[in-house]
PDB file of C-alpha atoms and ligand atoms in Angstrom:
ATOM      1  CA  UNK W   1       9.939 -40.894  42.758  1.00 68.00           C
ATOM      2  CA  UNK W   2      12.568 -38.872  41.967  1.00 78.00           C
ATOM      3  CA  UNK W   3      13.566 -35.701  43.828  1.00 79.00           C
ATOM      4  CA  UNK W   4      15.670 -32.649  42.724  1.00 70.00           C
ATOM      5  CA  UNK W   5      18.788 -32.825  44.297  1.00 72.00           C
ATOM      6  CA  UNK W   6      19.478 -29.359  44.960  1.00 70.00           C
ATOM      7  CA  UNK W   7      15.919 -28.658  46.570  1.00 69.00           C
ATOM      8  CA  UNK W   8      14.735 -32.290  47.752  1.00 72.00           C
ATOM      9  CA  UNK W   9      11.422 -31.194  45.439  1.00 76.00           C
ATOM     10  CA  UNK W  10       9.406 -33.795  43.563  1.00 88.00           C
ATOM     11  CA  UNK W  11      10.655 -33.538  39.941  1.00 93.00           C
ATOM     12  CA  UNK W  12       8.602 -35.151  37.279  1.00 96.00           C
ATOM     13  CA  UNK W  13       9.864 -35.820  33.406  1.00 97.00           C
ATOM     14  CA  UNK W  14       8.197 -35.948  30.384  1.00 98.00           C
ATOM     15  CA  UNK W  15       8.966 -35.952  26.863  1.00 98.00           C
ATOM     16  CA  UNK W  16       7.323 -34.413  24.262  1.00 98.00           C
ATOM     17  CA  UNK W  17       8.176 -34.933  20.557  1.00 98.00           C
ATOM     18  CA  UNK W  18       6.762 -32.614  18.113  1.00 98.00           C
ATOM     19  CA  UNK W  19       5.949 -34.083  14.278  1.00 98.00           C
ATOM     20  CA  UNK W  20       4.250 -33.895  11.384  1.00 98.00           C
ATOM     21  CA  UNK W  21       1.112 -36.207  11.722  1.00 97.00           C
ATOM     22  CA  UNK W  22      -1.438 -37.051   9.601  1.00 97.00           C
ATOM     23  CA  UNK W  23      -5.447 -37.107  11.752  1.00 95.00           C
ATOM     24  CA  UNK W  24      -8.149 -39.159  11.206  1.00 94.00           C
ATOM     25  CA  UNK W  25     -11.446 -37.047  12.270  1.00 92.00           C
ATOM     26  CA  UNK W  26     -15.051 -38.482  13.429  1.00 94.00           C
ATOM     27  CA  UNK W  27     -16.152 -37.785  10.038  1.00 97.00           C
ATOM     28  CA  UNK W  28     -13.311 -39.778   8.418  1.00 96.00           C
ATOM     29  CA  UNK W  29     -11.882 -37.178   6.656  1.00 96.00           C
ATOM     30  CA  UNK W  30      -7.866 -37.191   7.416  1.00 97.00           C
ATOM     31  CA  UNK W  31      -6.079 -33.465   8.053  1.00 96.00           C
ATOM     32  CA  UNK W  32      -2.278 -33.047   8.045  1.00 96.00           C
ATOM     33  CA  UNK W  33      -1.570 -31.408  11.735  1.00 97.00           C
ATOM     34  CA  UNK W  34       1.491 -30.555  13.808  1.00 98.00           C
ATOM     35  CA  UNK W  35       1.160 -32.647  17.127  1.00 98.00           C
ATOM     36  CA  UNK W  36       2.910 -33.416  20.615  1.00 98.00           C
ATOM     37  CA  UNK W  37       3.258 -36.965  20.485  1.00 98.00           C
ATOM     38  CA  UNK W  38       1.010 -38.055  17.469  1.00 97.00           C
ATOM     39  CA  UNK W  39      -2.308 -35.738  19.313  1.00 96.00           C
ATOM     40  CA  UNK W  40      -3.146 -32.284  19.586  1.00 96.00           C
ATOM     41  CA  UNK W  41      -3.844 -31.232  22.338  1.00 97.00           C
ATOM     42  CA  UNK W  42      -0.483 -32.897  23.129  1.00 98.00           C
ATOM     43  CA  UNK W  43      -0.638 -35.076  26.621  1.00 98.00           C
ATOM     44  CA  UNK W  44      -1.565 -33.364  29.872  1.00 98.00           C
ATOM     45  CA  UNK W  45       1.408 -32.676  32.167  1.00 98.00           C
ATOM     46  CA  UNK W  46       0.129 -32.830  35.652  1.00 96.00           C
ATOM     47  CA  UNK W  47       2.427 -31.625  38.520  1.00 95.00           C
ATOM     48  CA  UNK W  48       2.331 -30.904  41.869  1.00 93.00           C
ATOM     49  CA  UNK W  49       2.963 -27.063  43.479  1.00 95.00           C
ATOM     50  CA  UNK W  50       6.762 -27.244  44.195  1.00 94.00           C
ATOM     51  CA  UNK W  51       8.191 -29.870  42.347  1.00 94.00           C
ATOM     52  CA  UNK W  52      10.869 -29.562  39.215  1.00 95.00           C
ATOM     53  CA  UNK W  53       9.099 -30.264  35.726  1.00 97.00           C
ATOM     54  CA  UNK W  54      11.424 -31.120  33.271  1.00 97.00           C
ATOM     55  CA  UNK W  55      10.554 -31.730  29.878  1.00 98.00           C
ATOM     56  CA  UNK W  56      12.553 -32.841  26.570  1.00 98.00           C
ATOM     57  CA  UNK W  57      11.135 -31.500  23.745  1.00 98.00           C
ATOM     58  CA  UNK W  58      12.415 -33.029  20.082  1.00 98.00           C
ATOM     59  CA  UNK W  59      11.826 -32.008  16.877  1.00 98.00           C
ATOM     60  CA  UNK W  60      10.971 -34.549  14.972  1.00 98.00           C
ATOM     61  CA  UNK W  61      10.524 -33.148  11.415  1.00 98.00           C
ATOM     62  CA  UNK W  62       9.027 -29.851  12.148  1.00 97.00           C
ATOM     63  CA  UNK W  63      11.351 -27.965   9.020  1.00 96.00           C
ATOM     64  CA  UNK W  64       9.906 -24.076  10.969  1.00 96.00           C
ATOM     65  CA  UNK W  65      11.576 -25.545  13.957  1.00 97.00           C
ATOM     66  CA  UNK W  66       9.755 -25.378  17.515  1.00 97.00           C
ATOM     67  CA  UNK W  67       9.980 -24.409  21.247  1.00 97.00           C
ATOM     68  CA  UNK W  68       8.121 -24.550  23.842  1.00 98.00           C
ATOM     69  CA  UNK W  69       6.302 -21.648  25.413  1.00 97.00           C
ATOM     70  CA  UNK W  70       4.541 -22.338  29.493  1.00 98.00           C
ATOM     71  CA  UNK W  71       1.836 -19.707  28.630  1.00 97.00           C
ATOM     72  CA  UNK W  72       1.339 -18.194  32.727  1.00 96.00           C
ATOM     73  CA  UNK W  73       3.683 -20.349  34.377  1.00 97.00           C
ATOM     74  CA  UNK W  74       6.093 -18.388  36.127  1.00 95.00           C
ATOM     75  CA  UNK W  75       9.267 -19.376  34.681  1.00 96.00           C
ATOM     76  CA  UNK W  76      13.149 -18.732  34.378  1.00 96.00           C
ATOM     77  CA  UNK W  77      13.660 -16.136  31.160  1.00 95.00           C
ATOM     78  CA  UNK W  78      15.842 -19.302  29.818  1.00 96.00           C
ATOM     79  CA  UNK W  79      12.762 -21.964  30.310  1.00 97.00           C
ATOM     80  CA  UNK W  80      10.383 -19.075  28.873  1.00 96.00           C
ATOM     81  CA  UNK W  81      10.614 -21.051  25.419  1.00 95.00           C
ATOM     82  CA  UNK W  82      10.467 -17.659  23.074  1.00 93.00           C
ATOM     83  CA  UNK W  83      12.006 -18.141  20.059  1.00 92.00           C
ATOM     84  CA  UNK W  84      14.469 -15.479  18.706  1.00 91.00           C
ATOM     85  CA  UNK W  85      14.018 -13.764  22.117  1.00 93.00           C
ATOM     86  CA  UNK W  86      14.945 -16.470  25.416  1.00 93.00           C
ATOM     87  CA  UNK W  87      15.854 -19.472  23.638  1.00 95.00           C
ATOM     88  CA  UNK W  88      16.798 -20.301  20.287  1.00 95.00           C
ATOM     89  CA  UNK W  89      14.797 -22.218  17.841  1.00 97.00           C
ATOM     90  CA  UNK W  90      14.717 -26.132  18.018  1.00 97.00           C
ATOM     91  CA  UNK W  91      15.434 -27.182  14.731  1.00 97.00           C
ATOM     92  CA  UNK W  92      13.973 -30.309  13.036  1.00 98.00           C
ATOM     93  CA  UNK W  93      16.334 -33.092  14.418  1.00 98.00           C
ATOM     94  CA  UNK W  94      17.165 -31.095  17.508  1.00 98.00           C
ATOM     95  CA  UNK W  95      15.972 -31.715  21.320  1.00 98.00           C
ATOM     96  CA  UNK W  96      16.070 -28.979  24.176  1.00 98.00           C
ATOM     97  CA  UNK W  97      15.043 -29.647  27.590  1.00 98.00           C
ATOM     98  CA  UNK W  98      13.352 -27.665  29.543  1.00 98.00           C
ATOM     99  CA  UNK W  99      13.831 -27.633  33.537  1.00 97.00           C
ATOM    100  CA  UNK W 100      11.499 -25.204  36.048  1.00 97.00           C
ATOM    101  CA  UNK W 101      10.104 -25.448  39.566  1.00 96.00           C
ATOM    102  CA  UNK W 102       6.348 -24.887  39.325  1.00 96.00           C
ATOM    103  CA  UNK W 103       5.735 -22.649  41.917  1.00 93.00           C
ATOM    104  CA  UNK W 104       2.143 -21.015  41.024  1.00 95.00           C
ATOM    105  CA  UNK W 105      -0.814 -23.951  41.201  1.00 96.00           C
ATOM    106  CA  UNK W 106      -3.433 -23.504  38.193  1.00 96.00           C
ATOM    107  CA  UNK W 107      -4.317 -24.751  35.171  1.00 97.00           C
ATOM    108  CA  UNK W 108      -2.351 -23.350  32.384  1.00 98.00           C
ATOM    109  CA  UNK W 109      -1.366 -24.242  28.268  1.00 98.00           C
ATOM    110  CA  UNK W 110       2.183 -24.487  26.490  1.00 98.00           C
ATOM    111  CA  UNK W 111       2.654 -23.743  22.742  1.00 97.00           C
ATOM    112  CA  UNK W 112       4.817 -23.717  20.749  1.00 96.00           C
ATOM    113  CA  UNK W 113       6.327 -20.438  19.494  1.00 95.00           C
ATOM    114  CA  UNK W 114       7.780 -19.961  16.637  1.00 91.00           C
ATOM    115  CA  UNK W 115       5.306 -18.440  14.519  1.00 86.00           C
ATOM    116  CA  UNK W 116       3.141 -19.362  17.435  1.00 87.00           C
ATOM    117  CA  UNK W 117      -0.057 -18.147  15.962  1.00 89.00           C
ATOM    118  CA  UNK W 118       0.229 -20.766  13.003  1.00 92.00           C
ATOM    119  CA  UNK W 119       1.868 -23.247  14.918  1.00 93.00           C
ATOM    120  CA  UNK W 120      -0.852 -23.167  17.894  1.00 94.00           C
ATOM    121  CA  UNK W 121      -3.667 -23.358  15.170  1.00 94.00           C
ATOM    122  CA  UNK W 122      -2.164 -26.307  13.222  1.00 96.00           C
ATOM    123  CA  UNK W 123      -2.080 -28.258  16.596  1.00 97.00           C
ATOM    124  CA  UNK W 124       0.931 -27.780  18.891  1.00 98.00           C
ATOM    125  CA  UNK W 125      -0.592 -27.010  21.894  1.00 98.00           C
ATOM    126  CA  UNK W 126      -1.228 -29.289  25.180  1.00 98.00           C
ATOM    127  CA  UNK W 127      -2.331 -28.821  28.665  1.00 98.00           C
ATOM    128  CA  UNK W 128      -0.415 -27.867  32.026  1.00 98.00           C
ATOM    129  CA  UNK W 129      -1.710 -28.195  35.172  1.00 97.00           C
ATOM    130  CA  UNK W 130       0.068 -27.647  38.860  1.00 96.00           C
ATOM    131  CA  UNK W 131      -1.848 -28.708  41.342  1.00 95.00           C
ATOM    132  CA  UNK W 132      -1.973 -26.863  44.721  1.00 94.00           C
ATOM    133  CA  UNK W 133       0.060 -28.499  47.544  1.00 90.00           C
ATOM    134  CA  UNK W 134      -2.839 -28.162  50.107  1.00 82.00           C
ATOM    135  CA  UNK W 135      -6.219 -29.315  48.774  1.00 73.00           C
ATOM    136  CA  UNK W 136      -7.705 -25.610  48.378  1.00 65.00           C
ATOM    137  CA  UNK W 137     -11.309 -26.390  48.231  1.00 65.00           C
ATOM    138  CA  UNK W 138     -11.073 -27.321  52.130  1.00 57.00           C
TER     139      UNK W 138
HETATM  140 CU1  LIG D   1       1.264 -18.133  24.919  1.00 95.76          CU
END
């Protein structure tokens, strides 16, 4: 496992690539979406209450360009993911990672955001979830 050097904290890495992907639904009809990792929702990030997340986003061929938002998760202004406003916009053929302690257990989403409303709807979205040091239900 790998700990955060600065804190001793758990620190877990993922990577996330945002593309263009073409999706087969139950009904066989194929829609063109935007996805994290060829799905939308992208893959779950689980994490544990304490611990550094870091994640590398890349753009694969997203031409609006992407970032990532941590909708709820407390986070540094710089990890916030805005576009225009904390953060710059990832450009198609760029990667940006993103580095944060997770500090407030809960089960969250991320987005992109640029243009988040159409980018959200066309399928870059995924799960977040920090799960409480202590087992709360106790
Ligand atoms: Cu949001």
């Amino acid at each position: 496992m790998l700990k955060d050097p600065g804190t001793g904290a758990e620190e877990r890495e993922f990577e996330l690539t945002a593309q263009d992907t073409i999706l087969r639904l139950e009904d066989g009809t194929t829609i063109e979406a935007w996805t994290f990792n060829g799905s939308t929702p992208g893959p779950e990030l689980r994490v544990r209450e304490g611990g550094r997340v870091v994640v590398k986003l890349i753009n694969r061929d997203i031409d609006e360009g992407v970032t990532i938002h941590w909708h709820g998760v407390a986070v540094p202004c710089s990890q916030d993911g805005v576009a225009g406003v904390t953060q710059d916009v990832i450009w198609s053929g760029e990667s940006f990672a993103y580095s944060f302690i997770a500090d407030h257990p809960g089960t969250y989403w991320y987005h992109s955001h640029q243009e988040s409303s159409e980018q959200a709807k066309k399928g870059l979205i995924g799960r977040i979830v920090i799960e409480p040091k202590e087992n709360m239900l106790l």
